[in-house]
Coordinates of N, CA and C in Angstrom, one line a residue:
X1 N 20.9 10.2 -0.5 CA 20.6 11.6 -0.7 C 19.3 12.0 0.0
X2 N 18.3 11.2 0.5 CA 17.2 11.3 1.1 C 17.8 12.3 2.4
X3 N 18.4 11.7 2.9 CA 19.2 12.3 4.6 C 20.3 13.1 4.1
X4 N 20.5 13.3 3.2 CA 21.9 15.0 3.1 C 22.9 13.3 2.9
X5 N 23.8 14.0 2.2 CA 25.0 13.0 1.8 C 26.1 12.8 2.9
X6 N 26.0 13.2 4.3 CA 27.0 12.8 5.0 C 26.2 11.8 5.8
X7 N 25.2 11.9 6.1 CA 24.4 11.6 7.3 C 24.4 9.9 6.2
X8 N 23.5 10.3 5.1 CA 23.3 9.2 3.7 C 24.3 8.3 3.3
X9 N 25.4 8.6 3.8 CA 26.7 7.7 3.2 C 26.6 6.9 4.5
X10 N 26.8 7.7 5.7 CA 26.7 6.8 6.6 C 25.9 5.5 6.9
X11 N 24.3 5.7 6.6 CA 23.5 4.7 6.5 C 24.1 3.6 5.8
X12 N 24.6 4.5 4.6 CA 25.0 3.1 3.6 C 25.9 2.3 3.9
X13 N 27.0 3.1 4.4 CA 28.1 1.7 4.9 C 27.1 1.1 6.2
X14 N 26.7 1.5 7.0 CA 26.1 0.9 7.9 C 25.2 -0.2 7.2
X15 N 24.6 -0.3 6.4 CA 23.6 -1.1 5.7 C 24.4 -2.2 4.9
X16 N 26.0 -1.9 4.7 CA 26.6 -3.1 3.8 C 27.1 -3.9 5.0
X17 N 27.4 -3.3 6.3 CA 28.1 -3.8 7.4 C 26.7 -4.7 8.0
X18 N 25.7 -4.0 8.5 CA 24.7 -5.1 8.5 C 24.4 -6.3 7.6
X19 N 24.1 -6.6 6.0 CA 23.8 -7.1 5.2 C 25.1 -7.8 5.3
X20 N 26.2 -7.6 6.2 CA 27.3 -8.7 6.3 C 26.8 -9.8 7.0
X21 N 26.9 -8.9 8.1 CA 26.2 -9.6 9.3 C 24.8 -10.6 8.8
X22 N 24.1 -10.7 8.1 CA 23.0 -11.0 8.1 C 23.8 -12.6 7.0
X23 N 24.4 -12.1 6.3 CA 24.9 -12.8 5.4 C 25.8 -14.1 6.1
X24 N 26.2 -13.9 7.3 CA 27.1 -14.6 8.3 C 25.7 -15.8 9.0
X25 N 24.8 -14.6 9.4 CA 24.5 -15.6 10.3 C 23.0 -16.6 9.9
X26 N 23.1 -16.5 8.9 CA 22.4 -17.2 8.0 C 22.4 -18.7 7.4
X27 N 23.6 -18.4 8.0 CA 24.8 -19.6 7.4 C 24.4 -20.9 9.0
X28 N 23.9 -19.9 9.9 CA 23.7 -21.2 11.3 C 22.2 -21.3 11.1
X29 N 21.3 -20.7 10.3 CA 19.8 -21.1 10.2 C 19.1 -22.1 9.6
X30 N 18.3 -23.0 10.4 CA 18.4 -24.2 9.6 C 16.5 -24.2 8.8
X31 N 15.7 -23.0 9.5 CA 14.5 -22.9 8.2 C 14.3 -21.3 8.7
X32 N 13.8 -21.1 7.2 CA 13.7 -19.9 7.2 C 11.9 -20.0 6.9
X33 N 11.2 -18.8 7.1 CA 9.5 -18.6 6.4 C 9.2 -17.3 6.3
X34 N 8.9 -17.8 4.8 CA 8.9 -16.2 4.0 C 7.4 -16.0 4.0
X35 N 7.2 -15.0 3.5 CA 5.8 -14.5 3.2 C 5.4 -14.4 2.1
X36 N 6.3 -14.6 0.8 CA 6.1 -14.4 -0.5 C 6.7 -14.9 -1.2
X37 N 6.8 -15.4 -2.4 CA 7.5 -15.6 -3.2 C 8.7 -14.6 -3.5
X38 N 8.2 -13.1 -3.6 CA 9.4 -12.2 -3.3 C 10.4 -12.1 -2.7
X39 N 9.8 -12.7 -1.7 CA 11.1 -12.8 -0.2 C 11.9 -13.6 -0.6
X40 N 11.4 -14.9 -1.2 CA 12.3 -15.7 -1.1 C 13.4 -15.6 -2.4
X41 N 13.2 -15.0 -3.7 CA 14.3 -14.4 -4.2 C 15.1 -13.6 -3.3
X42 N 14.7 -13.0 -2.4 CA 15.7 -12.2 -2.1 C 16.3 -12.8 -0.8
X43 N 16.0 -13.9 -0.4 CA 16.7 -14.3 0.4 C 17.9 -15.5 -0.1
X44 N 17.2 -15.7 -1.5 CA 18.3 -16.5 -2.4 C 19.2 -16.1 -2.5
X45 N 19.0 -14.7 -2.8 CA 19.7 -13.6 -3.5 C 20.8 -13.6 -2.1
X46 N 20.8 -13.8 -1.1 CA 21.3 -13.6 0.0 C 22.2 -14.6 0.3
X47 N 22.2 -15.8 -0.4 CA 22.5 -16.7 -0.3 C 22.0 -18.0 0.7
X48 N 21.1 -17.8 0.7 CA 20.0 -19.3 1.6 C 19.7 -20.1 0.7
X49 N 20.0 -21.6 0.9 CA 19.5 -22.9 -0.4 C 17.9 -22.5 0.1
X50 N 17.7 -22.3 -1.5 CA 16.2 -22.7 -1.1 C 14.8 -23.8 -0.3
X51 N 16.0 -24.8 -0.1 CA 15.7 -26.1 0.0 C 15.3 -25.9 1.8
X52 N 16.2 -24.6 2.1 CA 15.6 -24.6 3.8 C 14.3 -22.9 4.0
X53 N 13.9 -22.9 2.5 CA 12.9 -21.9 3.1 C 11.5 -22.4 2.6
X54 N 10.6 -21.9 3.3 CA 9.1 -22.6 3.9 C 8.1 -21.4 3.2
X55 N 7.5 -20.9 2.4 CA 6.7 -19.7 2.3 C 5.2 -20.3 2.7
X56 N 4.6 -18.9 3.4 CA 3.4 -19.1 4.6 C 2.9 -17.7 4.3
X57 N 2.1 -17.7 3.6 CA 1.5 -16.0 3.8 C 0.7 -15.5 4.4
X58 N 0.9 -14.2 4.8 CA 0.6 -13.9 6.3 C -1.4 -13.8 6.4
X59 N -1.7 -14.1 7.2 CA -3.3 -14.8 7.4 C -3.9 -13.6 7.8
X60 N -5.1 -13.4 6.7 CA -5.9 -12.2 7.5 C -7.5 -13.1 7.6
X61 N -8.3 -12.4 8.0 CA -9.4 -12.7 8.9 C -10.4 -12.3 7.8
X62 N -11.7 -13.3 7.8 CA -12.1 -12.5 6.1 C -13.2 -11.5 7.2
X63 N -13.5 -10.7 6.9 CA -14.4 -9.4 7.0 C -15.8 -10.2 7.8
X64 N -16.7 -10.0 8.8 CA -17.8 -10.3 9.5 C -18.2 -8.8 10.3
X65 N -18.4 -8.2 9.5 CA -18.9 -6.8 10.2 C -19.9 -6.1 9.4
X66 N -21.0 -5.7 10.0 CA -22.3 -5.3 9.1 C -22.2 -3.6 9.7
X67 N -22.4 -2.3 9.0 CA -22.2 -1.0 9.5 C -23.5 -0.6 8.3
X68 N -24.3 -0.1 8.9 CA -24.8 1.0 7.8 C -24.6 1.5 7.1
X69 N -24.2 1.6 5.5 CA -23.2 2.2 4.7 C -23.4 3.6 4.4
X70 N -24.8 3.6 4.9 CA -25.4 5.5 4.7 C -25.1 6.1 5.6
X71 N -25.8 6.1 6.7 CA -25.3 6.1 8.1 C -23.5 6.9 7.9
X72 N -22.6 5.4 7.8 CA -21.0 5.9 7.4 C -20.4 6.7 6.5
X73 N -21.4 6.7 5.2 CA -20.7 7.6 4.7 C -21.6 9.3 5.0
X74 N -22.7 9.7 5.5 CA -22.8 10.6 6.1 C -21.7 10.8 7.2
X75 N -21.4 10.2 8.1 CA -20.7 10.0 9.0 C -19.1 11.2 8.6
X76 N -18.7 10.2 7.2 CA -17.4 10.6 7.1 C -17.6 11.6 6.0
X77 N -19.0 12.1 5.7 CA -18.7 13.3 4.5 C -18.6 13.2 3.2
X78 N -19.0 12.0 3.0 CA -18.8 11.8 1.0 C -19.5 10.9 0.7
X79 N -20.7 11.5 1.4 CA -21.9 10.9 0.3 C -22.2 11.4 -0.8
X80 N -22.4 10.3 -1.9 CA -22.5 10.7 -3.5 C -21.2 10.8 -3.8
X81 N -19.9 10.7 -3.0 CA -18.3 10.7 -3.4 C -17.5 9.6 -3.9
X82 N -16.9 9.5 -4.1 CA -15.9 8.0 -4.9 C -14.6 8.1 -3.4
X83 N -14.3 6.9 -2.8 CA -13.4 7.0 -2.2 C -12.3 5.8 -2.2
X84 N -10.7 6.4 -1.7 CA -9.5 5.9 -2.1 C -9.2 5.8 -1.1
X85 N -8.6 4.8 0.0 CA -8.0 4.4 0.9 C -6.7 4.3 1.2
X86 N -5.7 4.5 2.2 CA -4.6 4.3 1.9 C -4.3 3.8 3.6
X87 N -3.5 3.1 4.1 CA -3.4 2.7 5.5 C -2.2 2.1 5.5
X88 N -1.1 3.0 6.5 CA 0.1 2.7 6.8 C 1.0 3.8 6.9
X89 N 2.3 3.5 6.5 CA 3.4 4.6 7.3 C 3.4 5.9 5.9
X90 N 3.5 6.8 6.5 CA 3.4 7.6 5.2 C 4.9 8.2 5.4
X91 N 5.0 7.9 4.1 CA 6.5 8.2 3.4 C 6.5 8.5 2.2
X92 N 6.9 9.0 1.1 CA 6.9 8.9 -0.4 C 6.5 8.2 -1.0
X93 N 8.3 7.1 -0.7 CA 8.4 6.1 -1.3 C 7.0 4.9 -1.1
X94 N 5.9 4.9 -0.8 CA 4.8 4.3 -0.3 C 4.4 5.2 -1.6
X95 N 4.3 5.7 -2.1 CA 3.5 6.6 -3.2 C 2.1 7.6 -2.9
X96 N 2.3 7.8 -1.8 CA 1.2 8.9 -1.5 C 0.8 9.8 -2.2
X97 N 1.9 10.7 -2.5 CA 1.9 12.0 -3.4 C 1.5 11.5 -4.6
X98 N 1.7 10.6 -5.4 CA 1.5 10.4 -6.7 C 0.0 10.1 -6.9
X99 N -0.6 9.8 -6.0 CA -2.1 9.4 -5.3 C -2.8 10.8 -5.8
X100 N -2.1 11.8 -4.5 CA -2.6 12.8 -4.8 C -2.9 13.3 -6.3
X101 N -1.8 13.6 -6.6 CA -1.4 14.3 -7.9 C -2.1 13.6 -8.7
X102 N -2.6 12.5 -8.7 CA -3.0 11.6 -9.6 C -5.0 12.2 -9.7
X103 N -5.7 12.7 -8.4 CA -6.5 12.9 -8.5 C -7.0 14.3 -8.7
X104 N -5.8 15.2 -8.8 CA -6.2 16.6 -8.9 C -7.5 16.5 -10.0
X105 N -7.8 16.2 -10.9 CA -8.8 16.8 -11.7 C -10.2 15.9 -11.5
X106 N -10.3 15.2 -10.2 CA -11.2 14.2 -10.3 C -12.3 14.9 -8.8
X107 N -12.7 15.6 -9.2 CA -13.4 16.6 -8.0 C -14.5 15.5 -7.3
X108 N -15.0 14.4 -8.0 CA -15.7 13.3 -7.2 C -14.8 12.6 -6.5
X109 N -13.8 12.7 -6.1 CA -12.8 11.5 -5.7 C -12.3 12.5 -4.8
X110 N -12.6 11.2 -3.4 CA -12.1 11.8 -2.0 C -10.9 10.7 -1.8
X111 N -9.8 11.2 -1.0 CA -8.5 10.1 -0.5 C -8.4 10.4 1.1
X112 N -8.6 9.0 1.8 CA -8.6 9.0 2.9 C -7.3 8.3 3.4
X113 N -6.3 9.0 4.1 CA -4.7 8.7 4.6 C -5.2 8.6 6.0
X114 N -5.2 6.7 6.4 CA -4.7 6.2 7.9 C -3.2 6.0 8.0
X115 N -3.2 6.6 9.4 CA -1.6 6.3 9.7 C -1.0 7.7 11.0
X116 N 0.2 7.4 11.6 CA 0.3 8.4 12.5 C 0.8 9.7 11.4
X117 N 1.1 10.6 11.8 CA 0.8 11.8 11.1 C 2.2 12.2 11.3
X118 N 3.5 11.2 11.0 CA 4.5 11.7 11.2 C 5.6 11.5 9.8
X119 N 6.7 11.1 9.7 CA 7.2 10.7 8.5 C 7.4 12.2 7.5
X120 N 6.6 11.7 6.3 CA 6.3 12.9 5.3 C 4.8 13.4 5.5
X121 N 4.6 13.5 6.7 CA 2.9 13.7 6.2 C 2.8 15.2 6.0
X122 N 4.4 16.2 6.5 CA 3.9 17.8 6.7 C 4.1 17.9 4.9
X123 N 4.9 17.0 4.4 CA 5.2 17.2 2.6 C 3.6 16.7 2.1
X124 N 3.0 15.8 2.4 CA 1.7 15.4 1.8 C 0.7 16.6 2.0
X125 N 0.9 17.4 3.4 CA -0.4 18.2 3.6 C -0.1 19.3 2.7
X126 N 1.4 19.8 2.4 CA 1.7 21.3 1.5 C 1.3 21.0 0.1
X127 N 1.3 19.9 -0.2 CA 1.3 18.8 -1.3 C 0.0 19.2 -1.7
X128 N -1.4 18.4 -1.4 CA -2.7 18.6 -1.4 C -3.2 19.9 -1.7
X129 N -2.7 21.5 -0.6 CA -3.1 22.8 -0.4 C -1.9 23.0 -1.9
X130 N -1.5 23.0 -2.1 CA -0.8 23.3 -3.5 C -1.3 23.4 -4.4
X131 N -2.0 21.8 -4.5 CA -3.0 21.9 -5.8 C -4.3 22.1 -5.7
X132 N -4.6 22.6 -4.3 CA -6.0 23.5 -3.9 C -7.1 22.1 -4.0
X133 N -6.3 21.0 -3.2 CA -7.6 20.1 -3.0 C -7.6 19.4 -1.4
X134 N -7.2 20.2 -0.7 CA -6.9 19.7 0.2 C -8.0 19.1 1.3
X135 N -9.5 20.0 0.3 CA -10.9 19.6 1.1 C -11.0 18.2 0.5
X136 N -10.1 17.5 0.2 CA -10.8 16.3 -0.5 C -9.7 14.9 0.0
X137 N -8.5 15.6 0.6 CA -7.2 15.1 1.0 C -7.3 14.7 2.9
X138 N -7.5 13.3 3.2 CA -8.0 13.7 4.6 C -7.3 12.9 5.4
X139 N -6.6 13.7 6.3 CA -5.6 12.5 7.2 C -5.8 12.2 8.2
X140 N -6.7 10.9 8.8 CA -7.3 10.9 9.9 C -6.2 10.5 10.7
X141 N -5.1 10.3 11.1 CA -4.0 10.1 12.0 C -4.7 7.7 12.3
X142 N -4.0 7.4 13.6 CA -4.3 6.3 13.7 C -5.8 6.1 13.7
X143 N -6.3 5.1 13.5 CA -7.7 4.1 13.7 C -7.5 3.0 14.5
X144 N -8.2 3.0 15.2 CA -8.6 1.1 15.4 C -8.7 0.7 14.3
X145 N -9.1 -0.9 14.8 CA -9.3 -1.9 13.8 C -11.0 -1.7 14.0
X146 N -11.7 -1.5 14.6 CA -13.0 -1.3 14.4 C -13.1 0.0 13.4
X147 N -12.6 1.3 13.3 CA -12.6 2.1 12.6 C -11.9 1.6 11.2
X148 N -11.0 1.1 10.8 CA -10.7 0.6 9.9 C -11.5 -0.5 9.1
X149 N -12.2 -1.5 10.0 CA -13.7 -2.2 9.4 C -14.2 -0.9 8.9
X150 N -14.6 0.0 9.2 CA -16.1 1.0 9.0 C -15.7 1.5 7.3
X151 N -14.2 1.7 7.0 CA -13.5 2.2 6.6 C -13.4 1.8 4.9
X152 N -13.0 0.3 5.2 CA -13.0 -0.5 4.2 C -14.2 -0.6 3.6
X153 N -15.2 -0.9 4.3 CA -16.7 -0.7 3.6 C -17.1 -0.2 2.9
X154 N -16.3 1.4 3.0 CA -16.8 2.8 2.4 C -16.1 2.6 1.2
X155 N -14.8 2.3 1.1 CA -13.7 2.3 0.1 C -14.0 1.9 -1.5
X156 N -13.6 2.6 -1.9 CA -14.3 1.8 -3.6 C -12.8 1.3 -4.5
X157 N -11.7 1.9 -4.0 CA -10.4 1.3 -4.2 C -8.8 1.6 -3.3
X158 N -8.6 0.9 -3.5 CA -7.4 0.9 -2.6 C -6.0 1.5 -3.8
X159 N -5.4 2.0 -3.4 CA -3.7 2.4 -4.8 C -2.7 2.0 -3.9
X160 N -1.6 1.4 -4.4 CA -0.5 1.4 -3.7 C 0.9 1.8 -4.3
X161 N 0.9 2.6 -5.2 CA 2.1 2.7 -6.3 C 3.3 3.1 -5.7
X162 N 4.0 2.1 -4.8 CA 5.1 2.4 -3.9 C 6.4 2.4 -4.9
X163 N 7.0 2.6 -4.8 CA 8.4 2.1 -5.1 C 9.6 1.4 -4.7
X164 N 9.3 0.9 -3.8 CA 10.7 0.2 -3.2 C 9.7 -1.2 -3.1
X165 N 11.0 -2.4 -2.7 CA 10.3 -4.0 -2.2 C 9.7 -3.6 -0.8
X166 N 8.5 -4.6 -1.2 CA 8.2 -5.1 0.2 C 7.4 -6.0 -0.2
X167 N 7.8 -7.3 0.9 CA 7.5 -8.4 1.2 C 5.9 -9.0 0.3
X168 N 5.4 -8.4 1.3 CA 3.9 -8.8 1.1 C 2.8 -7.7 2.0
X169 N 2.1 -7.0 1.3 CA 1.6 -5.8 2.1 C 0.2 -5.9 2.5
X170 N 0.0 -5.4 3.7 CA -0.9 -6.2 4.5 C -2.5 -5.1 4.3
X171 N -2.3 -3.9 3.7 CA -3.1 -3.2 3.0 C -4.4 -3.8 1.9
X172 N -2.9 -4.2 0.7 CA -3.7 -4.7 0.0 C -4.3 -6.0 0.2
X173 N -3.9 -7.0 0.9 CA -4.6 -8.2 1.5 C -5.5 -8.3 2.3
X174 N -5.7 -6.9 3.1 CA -7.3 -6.7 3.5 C -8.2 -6.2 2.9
X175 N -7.6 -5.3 1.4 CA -8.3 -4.6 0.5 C -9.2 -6.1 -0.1
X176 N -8.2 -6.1 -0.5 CA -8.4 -7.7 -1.4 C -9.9 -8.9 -0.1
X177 N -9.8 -9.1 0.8 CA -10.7 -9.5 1.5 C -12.0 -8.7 1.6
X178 N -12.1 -7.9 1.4 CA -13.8 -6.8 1.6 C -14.0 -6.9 0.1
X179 N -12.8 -7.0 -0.7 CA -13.5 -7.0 -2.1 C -13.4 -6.0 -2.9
X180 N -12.5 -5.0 -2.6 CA -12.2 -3.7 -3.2 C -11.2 -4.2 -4.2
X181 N -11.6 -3.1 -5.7 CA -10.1 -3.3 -6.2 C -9.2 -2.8 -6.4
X182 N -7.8 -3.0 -6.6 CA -6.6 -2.4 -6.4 C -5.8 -2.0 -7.4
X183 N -5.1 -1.1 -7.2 CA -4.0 -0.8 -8.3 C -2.8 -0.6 -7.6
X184 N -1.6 -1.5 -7.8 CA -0.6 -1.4 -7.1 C 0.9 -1.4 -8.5
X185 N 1.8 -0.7 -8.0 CA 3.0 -0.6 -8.9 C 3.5 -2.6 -8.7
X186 N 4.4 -3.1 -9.9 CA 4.5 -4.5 -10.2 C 6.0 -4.5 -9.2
X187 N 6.0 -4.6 -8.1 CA 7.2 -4.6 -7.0 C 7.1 -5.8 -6.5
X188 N 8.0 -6.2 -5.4 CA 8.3 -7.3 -4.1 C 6.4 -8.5 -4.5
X189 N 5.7 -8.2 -3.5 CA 5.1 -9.0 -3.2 C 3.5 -8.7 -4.0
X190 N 3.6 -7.7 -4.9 CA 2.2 -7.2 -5.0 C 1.4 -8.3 -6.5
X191 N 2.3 -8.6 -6.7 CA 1.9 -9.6 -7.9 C 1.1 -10.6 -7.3
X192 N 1.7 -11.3 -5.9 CA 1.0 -12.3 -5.5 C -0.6 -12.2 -5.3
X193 N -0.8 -10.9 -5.1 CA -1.8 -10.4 -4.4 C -2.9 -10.1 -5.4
X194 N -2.4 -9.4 -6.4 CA -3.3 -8.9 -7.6 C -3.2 -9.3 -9.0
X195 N -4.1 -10.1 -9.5 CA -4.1 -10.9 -10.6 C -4.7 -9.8 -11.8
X196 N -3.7 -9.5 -12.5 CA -4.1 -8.0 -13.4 C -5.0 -8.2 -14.0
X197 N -5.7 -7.2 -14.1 CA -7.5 -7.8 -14.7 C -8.5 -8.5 -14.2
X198 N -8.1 -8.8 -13.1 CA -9.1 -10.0 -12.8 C -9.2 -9.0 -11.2
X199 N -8.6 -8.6 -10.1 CA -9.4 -7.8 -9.0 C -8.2 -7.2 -8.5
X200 N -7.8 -6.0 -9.9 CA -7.4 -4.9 -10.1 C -6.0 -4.4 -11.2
X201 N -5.3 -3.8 -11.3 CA -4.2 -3.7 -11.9 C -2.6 -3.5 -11.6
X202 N -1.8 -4.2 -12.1 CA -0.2 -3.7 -12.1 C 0.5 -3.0 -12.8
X203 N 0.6 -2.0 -12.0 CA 1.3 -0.7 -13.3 C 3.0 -1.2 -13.1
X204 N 3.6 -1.0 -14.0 CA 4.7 -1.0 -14.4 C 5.1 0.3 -14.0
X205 N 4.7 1.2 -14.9 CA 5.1 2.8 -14.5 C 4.2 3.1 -14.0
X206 N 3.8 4.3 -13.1 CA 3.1 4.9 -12.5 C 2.3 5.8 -13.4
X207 N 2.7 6.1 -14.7 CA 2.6 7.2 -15.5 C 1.0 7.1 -15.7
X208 N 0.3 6.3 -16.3 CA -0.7 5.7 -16.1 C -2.1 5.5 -14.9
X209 N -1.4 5.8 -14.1 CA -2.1 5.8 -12.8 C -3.1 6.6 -12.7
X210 N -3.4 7.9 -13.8 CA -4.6 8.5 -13.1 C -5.5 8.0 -13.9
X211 N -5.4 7.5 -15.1 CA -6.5 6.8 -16.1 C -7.4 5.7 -15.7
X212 N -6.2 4.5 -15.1 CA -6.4 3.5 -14.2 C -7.1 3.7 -13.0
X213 N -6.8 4.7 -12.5 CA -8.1 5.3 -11.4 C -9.4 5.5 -11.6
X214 N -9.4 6.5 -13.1 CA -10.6 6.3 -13.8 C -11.5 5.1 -14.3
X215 N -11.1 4.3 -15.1 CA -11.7 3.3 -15.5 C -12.2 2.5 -14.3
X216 N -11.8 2.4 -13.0 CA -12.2 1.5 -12.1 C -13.2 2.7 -11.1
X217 N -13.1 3.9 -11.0 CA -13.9 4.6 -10.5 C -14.9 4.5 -11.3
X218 N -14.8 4.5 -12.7 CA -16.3 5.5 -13.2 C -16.8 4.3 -13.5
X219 N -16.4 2.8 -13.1 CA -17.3 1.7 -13.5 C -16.6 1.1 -15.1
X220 N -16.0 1.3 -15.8 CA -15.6 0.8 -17.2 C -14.9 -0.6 -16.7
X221 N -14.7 -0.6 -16.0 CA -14.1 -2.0 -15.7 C -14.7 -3.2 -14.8
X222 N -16.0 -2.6 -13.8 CA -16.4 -3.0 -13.1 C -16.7 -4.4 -13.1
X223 N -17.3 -5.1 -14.9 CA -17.7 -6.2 -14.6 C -16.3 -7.5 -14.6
X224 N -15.1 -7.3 -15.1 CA -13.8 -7.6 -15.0 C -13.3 -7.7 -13.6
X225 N -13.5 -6.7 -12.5 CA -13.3 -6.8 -11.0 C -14.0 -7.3 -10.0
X226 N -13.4 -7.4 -9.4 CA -14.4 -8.2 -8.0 C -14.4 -9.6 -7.8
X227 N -13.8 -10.3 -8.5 CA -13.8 -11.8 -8.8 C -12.5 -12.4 -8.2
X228 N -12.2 -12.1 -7.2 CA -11.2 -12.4 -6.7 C -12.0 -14.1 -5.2

């Protein structure tokens, strides 16, 4: 229904005819290496003996970068501000909007969207000016990875409340390395990543999400996080 139902049906048979395919040639693979535990249900689920998959999760670099933190956050405008990060493809289903909407009444809380500025980002920007916070909603298009260090520094939490699987998200596993904490929906690979209570939270529903924003913004949780 996303794409109009002709275009949408099409995908779909296209996507059982692939998933054939995949199903076939799976059958000549003699190892497979997952990135998660999630994966590898679902490549069970596919039919692979488990006995030929390898799980290796994907390797990030722990943080060596020193930036002025005053300096950066004059730099980016929210000094004395609470900030929320978000880095990757912007789509919905990534939970963007619910981000937003989640912070309408939180006038200290700035959300900074890396990523190219294509996908849903013209639905995110009508989204923000809707609820008249759009000075607080900021889409800086791509970064380096040197901008992205500057970035994380500033960050006081990371959200990911996506809804669909994925693997293992490479977001929160750099979140998770600087030491920020997270709140991610309980999907594909985010479990592995976030031990609830201990350096951040798993929402089941989203419904919850702006409270949970609170308690780790205003500090009520603070001596509970970071112990990762």
């Amino acid at each position: 229904y996303k794409y109009g139902k002709l275009k949408g049906l099409t995908y779909y048979l296209y996507s059982l005819y692939y998933m054939f395919l995949l199903r076939i040639s799976y059958k000549s693979i003699d190892k497979f290496f997952a990135v998660s535990n999630a994966m590898i249900i679902l490549l069970t689920n596919m039919g692979v003996n488990e006995k030929n998959i390898e799980k290796i999760y994907n390797p990030i670099g722990r943080p060596n970068v020193r930036f002025p933190i005053t300096k950066l956050k004059v730099k980016y405008g929210i000094k004395n501000k609470k900030m929320i990060l978000f880095a990757g493809r912007q789509a919905k289903e990534k939970g963007i909007g619910k981000i937003i909407e989640a912070i309408k009444d939180m006038p200290n809380v700035h959300f900074f969207i890396v990523g190219n500025k294509s996908g849903d980002y013209a639905y995110f920007l009508k989204l923000s000016k809707d609820l008249g916070i759009s000075e607080r909603i900021r889409f800086l298009g791509f970064k380096s990875h040197k901008d992205l260090q500057e970035l994380y520094l500033l960050t006081d939490l990371v959200v990911l409340p996506e809804t669909f699987f994925e693997p293992l998200s490479r977001l929160l596993l750099e979140a998770a390395s600087y030491g920020i904490p997270l709140i991610a929906t309980k999907v594909g690979g985010n479990e592995e990543i976030i031990e609830n209570n201990k350096n951040g939270y798993l929402l089941e529903s989203i419904d919850n999400l702006p409270n949970k924003i609170k308690e780790i913004l205003n500090g009520t949780k603070q001596k509970n996080l970071w112990s990762v």
